[in-house]
Every structure is written in structure tokens, then in C-alpha cells.
PDB file of C-alpha atoms in Angstrom:
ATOM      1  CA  UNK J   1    -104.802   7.595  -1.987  1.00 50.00           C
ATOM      2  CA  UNK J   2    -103.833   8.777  -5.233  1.00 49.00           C
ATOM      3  CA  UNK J   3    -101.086  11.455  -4.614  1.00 49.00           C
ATOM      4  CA  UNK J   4     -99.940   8.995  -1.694  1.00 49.00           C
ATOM      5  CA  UNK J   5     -99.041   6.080  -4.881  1.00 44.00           C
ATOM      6  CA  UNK J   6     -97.607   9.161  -6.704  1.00 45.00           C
ATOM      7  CA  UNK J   7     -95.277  10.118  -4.053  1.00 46.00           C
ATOM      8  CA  UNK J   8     -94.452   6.325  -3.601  1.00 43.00           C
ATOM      9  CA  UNK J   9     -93.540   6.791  -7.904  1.00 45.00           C
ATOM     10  CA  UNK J  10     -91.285   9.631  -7.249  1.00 49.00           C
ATOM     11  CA  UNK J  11     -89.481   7.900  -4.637  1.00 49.00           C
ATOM     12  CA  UNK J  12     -88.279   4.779  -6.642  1.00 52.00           C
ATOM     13  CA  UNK J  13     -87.773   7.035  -9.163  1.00 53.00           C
ATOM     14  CA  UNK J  14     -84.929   9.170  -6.650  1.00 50.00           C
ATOM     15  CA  UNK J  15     -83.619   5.405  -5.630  1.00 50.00           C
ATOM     16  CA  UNK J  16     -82.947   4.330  -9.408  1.00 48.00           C
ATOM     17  CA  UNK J  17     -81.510   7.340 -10.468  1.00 50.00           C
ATOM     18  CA  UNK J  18     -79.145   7.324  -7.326  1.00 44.00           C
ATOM     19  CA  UNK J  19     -78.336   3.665  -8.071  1.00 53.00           C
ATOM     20  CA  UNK J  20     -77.246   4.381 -11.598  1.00 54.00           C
ATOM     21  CA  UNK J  21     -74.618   7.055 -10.488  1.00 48.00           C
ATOM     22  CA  UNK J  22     -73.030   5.361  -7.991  1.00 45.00           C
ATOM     23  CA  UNK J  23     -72.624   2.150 -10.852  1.00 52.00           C
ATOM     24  CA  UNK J  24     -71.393   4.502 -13.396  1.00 52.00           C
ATOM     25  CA  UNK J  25     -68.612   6.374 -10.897  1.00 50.00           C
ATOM     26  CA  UNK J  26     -67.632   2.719 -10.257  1.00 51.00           C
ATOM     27  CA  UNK J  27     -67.493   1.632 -13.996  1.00 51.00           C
ATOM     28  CA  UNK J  28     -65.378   4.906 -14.635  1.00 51.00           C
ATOM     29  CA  UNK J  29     -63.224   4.150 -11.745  1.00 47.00           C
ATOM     30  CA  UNK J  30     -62.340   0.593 -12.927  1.00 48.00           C
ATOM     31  CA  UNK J  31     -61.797   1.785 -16.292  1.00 49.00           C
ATOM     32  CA  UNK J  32     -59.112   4.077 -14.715  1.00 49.00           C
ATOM     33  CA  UNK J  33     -57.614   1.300 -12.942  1.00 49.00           C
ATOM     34  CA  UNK J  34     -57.077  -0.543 -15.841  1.00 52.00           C
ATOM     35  CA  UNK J  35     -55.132   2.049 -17.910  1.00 51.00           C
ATOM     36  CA  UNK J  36     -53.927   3.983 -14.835  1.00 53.00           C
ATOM     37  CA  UNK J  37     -49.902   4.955 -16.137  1.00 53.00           C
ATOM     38  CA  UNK J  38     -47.606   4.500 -13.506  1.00 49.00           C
ATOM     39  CA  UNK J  39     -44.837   6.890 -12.931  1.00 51.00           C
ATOM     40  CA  UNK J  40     -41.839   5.176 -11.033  1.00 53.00           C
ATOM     41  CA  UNK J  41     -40.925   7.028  -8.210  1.00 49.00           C
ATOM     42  CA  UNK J  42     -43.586   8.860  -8.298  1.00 48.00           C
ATOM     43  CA  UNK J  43     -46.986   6.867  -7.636  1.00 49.00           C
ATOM     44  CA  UNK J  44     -46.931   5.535  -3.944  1.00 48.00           C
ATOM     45  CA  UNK J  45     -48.372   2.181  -5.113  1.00 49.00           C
ATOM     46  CA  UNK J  46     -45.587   1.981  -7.653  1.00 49.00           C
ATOM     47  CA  UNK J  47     -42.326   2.600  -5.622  1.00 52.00           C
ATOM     48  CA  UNK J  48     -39.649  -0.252  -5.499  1.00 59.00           C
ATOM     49  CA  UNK J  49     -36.635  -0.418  -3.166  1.00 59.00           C
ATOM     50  CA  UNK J  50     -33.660   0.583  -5.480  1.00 61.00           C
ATOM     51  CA  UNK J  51     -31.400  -2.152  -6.675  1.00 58.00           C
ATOM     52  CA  UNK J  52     -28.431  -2.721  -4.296  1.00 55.00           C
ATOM     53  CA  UNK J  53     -24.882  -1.322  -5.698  1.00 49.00           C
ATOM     54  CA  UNK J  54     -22.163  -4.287  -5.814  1.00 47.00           C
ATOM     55  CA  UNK J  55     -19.473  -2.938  -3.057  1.00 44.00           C
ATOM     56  CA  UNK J  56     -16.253  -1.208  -5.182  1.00 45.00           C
ATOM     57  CA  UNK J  57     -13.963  -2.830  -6.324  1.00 47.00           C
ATOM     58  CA  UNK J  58     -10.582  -0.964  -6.055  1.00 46.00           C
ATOM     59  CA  UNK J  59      -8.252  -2.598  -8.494  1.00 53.00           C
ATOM     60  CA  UNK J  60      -5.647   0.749  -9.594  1.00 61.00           C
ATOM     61  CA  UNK J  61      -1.970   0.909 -10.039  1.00 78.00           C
ATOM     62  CA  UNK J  62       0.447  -0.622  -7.529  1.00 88.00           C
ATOM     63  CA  UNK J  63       2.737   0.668  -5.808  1.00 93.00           C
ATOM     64  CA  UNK J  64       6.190  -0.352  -4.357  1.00 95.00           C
ATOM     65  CA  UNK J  65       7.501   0.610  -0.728  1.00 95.00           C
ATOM     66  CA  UNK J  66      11.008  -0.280   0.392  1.00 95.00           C
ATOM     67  CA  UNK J  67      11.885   0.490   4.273  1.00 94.00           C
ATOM     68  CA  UNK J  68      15.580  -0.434   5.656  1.00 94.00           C
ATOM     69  CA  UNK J  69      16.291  -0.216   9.212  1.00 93.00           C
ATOM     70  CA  UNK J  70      19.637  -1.256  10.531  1.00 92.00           C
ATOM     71  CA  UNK J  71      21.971  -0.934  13.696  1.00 91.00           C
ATOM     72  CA  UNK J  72      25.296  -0.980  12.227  1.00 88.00           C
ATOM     73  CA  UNK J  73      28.469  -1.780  14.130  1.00 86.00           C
ATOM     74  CA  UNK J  74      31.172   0.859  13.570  1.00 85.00           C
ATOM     75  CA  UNK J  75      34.942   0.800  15.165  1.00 80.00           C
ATOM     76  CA  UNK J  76      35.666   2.445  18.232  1.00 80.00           C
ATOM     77  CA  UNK J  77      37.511   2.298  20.884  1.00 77.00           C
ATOM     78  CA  UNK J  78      35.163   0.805  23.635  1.00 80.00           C
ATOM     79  CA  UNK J  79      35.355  -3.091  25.461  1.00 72.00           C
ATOM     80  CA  UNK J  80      33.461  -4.495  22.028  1.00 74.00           C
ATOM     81  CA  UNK J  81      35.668  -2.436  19.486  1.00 78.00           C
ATOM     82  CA  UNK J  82      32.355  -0.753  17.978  1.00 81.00           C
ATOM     83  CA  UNK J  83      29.475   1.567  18.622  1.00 85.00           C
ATOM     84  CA  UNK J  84      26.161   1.311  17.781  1.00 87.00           C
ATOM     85  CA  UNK J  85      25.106   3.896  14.398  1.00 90.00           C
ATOM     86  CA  UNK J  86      21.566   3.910  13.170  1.00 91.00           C
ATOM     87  CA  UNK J  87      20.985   3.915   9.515  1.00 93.00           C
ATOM     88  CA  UNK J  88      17.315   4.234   8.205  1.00 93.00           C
ATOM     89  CA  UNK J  89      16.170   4.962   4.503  1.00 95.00           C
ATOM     90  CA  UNK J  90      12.987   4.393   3.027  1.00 95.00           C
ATOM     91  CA  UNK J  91      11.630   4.808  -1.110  1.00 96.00           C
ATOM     92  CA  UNK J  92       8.440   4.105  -2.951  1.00 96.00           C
ATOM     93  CA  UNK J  93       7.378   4.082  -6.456  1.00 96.00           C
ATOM     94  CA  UNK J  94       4.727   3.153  -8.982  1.00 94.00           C
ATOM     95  CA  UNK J  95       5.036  -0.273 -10.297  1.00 90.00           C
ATOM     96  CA  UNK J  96       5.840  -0.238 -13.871  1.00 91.00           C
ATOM     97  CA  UNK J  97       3.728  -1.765 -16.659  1.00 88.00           C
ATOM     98  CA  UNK J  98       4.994  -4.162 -19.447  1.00 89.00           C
ATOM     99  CA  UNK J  99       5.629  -0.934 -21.618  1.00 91.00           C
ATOM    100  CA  UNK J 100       6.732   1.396 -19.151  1.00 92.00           C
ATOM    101  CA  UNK J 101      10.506   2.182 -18.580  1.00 95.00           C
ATOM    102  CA  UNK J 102      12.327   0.794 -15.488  1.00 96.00           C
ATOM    103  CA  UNK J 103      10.908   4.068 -12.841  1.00 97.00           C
ATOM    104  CA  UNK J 104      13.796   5.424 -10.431  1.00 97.00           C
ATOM    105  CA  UNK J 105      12.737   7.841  -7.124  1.00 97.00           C
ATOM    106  CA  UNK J 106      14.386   9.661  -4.613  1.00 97.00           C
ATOM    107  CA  UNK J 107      14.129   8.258  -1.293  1.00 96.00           C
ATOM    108  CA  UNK J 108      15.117   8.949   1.954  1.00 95.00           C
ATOM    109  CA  UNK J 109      18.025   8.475   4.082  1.00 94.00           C
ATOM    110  CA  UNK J 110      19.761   8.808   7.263  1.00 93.00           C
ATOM    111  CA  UNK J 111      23.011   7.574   9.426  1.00 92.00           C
ATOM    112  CA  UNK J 112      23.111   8.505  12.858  1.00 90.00           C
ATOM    113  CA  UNK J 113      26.728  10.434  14.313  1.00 86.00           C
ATOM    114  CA  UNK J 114      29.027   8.048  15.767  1.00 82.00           C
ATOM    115  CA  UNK J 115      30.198  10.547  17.974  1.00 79.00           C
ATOM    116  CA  UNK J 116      33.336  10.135  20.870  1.00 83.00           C
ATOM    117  CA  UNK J 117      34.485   6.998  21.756  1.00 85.00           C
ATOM    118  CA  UNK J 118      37.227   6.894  24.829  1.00 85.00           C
ATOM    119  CA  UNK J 119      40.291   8.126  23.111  1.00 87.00           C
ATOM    120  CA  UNK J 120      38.515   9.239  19.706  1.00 89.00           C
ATOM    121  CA  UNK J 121      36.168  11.767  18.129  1.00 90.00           C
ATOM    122  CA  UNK J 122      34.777  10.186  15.095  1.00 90.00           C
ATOM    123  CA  UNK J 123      32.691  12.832  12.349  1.00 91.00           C
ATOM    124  CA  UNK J 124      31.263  11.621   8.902  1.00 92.00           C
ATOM    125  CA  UNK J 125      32.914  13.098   5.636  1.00 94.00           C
ATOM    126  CA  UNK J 126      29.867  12.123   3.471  1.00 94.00           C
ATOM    127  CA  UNK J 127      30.877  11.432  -0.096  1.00 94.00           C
ATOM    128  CA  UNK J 128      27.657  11.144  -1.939  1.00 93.00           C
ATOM    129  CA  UNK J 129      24.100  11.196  -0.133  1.00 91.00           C
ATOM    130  CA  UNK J 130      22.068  10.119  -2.988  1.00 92.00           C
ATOM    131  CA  UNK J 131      19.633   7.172  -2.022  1.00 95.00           C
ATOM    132  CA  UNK J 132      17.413   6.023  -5.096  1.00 96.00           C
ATOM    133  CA  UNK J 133      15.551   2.968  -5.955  1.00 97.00           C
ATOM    134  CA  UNK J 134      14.641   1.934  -9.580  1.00 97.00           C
ATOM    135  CA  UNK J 135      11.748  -0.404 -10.292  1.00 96.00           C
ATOM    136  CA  UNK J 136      11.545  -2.873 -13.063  1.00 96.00           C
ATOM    137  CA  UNK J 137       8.729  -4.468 -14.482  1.00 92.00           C
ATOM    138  CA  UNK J 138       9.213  -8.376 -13.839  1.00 88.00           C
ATOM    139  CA  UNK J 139       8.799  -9.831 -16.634  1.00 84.00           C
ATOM    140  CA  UNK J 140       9.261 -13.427 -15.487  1.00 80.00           C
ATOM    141  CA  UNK J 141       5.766 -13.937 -14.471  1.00 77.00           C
ATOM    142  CA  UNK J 142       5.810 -14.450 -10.785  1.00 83.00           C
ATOM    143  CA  UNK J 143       5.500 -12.635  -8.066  1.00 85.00           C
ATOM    144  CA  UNK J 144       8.898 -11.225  -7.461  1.00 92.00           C
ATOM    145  CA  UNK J 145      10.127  -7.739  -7.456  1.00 94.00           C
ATOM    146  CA  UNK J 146      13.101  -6.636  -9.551  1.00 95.00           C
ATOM    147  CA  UNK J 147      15.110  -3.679  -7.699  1.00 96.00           C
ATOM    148  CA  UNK J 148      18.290  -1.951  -7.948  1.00 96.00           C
ATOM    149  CA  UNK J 149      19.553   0.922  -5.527  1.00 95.00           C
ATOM    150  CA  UNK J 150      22.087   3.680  -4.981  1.00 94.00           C
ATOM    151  CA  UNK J 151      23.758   3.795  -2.220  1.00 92.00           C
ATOM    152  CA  UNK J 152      24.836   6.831  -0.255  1.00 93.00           C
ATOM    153  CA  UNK J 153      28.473   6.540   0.968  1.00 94.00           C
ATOM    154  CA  UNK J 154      30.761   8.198   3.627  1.00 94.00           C
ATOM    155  CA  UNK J 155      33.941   7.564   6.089  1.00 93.00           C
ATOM    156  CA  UNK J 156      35.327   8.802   8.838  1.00 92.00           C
ATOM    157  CA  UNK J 157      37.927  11.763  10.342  1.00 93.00           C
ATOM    158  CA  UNK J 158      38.718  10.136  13.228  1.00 91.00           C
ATOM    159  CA  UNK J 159      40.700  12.841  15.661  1.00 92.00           C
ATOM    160  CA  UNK J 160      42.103  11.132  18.710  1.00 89.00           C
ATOM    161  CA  UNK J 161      44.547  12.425  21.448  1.00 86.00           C
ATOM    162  CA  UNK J 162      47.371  10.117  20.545  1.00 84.00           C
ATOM    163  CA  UNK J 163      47.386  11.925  17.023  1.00 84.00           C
ATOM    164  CA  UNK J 164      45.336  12.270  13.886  1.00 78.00           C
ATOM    165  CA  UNK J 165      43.019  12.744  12.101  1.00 90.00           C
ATOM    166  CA  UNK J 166      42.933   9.513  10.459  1.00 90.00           C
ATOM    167  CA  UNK J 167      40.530   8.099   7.443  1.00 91.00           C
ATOM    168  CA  UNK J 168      38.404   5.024   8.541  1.00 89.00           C
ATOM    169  CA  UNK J 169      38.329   2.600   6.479  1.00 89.00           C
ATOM    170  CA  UNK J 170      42.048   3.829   5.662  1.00 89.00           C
ATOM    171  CA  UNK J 171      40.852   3.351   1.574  1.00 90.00           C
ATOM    172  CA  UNK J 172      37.434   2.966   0.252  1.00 92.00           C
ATOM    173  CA  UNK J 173      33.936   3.760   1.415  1.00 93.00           C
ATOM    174  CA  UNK J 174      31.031   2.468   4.000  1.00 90.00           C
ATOM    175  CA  UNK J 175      27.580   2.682   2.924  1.00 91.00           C
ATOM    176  CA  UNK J 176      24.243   1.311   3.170  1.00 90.00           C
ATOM    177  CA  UNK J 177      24.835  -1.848   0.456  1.00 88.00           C
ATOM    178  CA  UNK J 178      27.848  -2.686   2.749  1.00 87.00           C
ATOM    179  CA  UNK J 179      25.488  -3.184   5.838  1.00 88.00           C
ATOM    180  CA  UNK J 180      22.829  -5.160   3.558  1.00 89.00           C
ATOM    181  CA  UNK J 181      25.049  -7.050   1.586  1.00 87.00           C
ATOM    182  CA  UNK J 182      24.949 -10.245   3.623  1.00 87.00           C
ATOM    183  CA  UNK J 183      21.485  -9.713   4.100  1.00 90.00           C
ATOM    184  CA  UNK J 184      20.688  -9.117   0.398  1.00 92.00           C
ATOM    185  CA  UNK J 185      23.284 -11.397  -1.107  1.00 92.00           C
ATOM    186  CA  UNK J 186      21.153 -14.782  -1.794  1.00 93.00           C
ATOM    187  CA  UNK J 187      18.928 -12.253  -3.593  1.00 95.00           C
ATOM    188  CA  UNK J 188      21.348 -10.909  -5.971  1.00 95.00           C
ATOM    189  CA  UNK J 189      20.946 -10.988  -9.843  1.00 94.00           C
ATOM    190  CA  UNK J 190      23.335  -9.603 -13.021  1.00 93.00           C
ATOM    191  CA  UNK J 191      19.553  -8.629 -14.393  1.00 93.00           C
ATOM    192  CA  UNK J 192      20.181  -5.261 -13.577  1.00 93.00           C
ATOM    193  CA  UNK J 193      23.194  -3.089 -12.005  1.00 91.00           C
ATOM    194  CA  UNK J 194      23.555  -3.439  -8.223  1.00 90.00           C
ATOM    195  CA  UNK J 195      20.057  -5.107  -8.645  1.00 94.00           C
ATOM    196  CA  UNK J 196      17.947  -7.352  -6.473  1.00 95.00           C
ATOM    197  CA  UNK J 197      15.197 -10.394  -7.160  1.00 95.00           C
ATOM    198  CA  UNK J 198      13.250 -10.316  -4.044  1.00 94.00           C
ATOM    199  CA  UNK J 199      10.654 -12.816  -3.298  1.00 92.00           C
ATOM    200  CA  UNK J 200       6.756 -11.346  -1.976  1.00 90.00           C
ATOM    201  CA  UNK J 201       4.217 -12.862  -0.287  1.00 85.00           C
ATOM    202  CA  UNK J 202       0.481 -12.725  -1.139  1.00 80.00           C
ATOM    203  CA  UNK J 203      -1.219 -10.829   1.833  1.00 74.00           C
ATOM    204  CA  UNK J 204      -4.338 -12.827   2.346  1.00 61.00           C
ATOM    205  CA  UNK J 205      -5.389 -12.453   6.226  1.00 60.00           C
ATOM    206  CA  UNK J 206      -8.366 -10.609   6.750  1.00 53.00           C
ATOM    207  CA  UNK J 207      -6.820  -8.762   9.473  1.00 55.00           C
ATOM    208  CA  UNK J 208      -4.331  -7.323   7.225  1.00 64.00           C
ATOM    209  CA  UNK J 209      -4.972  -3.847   5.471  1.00 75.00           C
ATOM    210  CA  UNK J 210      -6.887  -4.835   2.190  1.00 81.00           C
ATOM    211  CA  UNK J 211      -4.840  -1.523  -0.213  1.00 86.00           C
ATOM    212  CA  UNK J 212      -1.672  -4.299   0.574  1.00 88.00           C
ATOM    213  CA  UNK J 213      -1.387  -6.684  -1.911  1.00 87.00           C
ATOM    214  CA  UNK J 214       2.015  -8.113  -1.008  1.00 89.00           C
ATOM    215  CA  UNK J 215       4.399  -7.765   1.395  1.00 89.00           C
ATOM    216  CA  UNK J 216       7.956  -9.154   2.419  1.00 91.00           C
ATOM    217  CA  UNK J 217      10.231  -9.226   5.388  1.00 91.00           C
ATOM    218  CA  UNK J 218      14.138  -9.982   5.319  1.00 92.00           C
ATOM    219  CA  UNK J 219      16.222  -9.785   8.430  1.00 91.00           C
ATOM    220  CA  UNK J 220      18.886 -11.090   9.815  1.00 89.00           C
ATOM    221  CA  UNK J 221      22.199  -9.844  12.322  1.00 86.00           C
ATOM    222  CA  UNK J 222      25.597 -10.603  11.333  1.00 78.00           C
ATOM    223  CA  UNK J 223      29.667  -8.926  12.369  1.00 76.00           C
ATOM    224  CA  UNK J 224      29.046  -5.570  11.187  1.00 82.00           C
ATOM    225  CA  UNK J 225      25.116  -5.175  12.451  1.00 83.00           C
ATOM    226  CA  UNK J 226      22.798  -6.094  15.140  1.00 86.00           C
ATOM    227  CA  UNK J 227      20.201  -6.147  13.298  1.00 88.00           C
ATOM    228  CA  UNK J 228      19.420  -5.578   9.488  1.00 91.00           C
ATOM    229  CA  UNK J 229      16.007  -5.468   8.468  1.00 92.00           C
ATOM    230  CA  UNK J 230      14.183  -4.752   4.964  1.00 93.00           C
ATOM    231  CA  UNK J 231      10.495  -4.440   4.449  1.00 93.00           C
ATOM    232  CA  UNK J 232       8.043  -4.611   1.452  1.00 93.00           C
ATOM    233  CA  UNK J 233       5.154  -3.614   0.101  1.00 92.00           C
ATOM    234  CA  UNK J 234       2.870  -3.354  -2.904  1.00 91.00           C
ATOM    235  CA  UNK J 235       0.056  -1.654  -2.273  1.00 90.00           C
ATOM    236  CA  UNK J 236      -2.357   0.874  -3.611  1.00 89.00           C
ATOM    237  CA  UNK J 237      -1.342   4.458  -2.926  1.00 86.00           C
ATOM    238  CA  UNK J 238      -4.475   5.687  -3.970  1.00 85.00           C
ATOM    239  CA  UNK J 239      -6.932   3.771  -1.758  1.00 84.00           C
ATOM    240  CA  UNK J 240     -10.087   5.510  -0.338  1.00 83.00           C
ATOM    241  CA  UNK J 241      -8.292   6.807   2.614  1.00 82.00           C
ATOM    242  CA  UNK J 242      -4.989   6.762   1.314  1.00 82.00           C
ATOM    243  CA  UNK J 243      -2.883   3.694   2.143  1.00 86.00           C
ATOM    244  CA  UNK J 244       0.930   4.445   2.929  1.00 83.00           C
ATOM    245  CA  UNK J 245       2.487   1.225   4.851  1.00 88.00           C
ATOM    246  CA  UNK J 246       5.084   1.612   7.428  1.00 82.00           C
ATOM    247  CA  UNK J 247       6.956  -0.666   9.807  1.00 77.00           C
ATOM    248  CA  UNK J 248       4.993   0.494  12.728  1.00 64.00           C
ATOM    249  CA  UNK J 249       1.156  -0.077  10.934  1.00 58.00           C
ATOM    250  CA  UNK J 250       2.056  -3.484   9.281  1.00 56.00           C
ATOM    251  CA  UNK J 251       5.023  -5.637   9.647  1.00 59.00           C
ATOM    252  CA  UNK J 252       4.907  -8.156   6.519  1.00 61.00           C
ATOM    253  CA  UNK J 253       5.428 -11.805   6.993  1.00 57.00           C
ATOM    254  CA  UNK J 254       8.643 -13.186   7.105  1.00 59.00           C
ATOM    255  CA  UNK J 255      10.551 -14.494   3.710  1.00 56.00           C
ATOM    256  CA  UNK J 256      10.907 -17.837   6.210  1.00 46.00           C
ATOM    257  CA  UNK J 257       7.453 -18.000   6.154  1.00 43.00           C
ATOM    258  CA  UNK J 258       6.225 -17.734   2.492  1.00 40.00           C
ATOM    259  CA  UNK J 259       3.924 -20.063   1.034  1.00 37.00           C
ATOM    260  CA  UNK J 260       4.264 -21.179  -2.865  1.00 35.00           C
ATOM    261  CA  UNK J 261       3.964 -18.307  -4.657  1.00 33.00           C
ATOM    262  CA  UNK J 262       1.629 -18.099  -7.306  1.00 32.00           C
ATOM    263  CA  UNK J 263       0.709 -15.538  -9.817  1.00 28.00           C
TER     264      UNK J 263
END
């Protein structure tokens, strides 16, 4: 009986002292929790889904395109008196700031060969082939750009079998601002030499290409051309993926079609 209540003894004793650890490993393990130092990125309990980034905002330096196409009407002897000759030239440039200088560019040109009519062989006798555009900053507050241009300009040695060669135009020179002039002319302005005011629209359709900013269209057909045509752009040259506009990516709105214009 006896050594059966002392065995009894000993086991309580076993029970209590088992009891007490698994209390104390619980007190230590709150105790952790409560001053447990979280490292951010780190703990798994701790992680947080990183903050979104605002989409970019690309707001850099404009830019200024100018694209001519026209179909001029030269003499020749043919049922209409004239023959088609395609003139294309095309110049861009970094808008100026309020403290930059007016910038001028190089741009591109060319004028088709008129070639032989029935009696005549016309060829070019270019006289200058310089095509530049300056840019002025506008400092009138509205949306308008502020050109000017050089034109190239040439005539002709016409060599026909009745005689020749003769000069055409018998004094004086064609060009490209003889082609444009009625085109250009309600545009016109003394600001500047052989300079132009032109009118832009705010490109707002979410179609359109979002490095253009504005854009303009001016055409119209008149004696000496079937059709004259002048585009423009502002737009960011540097967009991600590079932004260059041309006639045959995005045709800007007509000048008919402008809506108030507004800073």
C-alpha cells in the first residue's frame, strides 16, 4: 500500500512539473509576440503590396513639323497648256522658349522633272535649292505658330523643234512660295520676313497619337495647282517610342474645322 501512494506522489509530481513548462514556453512566447521587430519585406506576416506608381507623365520640349505636298501646274504644250510637276518638302524643329532665339533648320525638298511635252523638252536650271524654316516663339499668347521659310527657286530651258532654248518664265523665278502663296496668303504677317501666323488645333481625340499636341491642315487647289496642301504638327520628338508625324500616320484636322482656340 505504501510504495503504491508513493508512486501515486511521484506521478503528480511528473504532471506539475510538465504543466509548468508548457505555461512558461507560452508566457515566453507571448512576450515575444509583443516586442517581436518587424522587418518590412522581410517577415512574411509583415509584407504589404507596394504602393502603385502614378502612370508618367511626359510633358518635354515641343517640337514643330511642317510637310508641303503640292501638284503644281507648269506650261506645256499639251490640250490643257500644263503638265503635272510634284513638289514635296518637309522641316521640323524644336519650339523655342520665351528666351531662346528664333531656331532655323534645314529641311527637305524636291520638284519632280517636267520632262517632254509634244513639241518641247523642258529641264530645270535650279537657282538656289535651299529650303529652311525658322521658328519663333509666339509671344502673343495663343496657340498659333509664327513661321517664316526659304524658298528654293528654279526655271526652265525649254528646247523645242521650232527653235530655242528659251527661259520660262522669260524673267524671274518659280518656286515653292509661288505655288503656296494663295494658299498661305490669309495667313501672312510683316512680324517676320516672308513669315506666316498659322492657326493650330488642340488634338484632343483619344484615337489620335497622345506625343501630338496640335496639329493643322491647310489645303486648297487653285490656276497654277491641283492641289496644295500644308500640314502641322507639335509634338514631342522624344516620346517613349519616338514620335515623328507624317501625312500618311496622322492627317490633322482641317483649319475649316477648328474649334475656339484656347491656350
Amino acid at each position: 500500500m505504501r510504495s503504491g501512494f508513493v508512486l501515486l506522489l511521484g506521478l503528480a509530481g511528473i504532471i506539475v512539473f510538465v504543466t509548468n513548462v508548457v505555461n512558461k514556453g507560452d508566457d515566453r512566447a507571448a512576450a515575444a509576440g509583443t516586442h517581436r521587430r518587424i522587418v518590412p519585406g522581410v517577415a512574411a506576416d509583415s509584407a504589404r503590396p507596394p504602393t502603385p506608381l502614378p502612370t508618367p507623365i511626359y510633358d518635354t520640349e515641343r517640337w514643330v513639323k511642317v510637310q508641303v505636298r503640292i501638284t503644281a501646274l507648269e506650261l506645256a504644250v499639251t490640250e490643257s497648256g500644263t503638265l503635272p510637276v510634284a513638289i514635296n518638302a518637309t522641316a521640323k524643329a524644336r519650339f523655342p522658349g520665351p528666351f531662346d532665339a528664333p531656331i532655323t533648320v534645314p529641311g527637305q525638298f524636291s520638284v519632280t522633272d517636267e520632262g517632254t511635252d509634244a513639241l518641247c523638252d523642258w529641264s530645270r536650271v535650279d537657282v538656289s535649292t535651299d529650303f529652311k524654316m525658322t521658328v519663333y516663339y509666339n509671344s502673343a499668347g495663343n496657340l498659333d505658330l509664327l513661321l517664316s521659310f526659304v524658298s528654293p527657286q528654279w526655271h526652265y530651258s525649254v528646247a523645242c523643234k521650232a527653235g530655242g532654248p528659251y527661259r520660262s518664265p522669260a524673267f524671274g523665278e518659280e518656286g515653292l512660295e509661288l505655288f503656296l502663296r494663295d494658299l498661305m496668303a490669309p495667313y501672312r504677317t510683316n512680324e517676320v520676313a516672308n513669315g506666316v501666323r498659322l492657326p493650330m488645333n488642340i488634338v484632343s481625340s483619344p484615337t489620335a497619337n497622345p506625343c501630338i499636341k496640335r496639329s493643322a491642315k491647310f489645303s486648297m487647289t487653285g490656276i497654277q495647282t491641283t492641289l496644295a496642301e500644308v500640314f502641322v504638327w507639335v509634338y514631342q520628338a522624344d516620346w517613349p517610342g519616338g514620335c515623328d508625324p507624317s501625312v500618311d500616320l496622322v492627317t490633322p484636322l482641317p483649319v475649316d474645322d477648328l474649334a475656339p482656340l484656347t491656350p
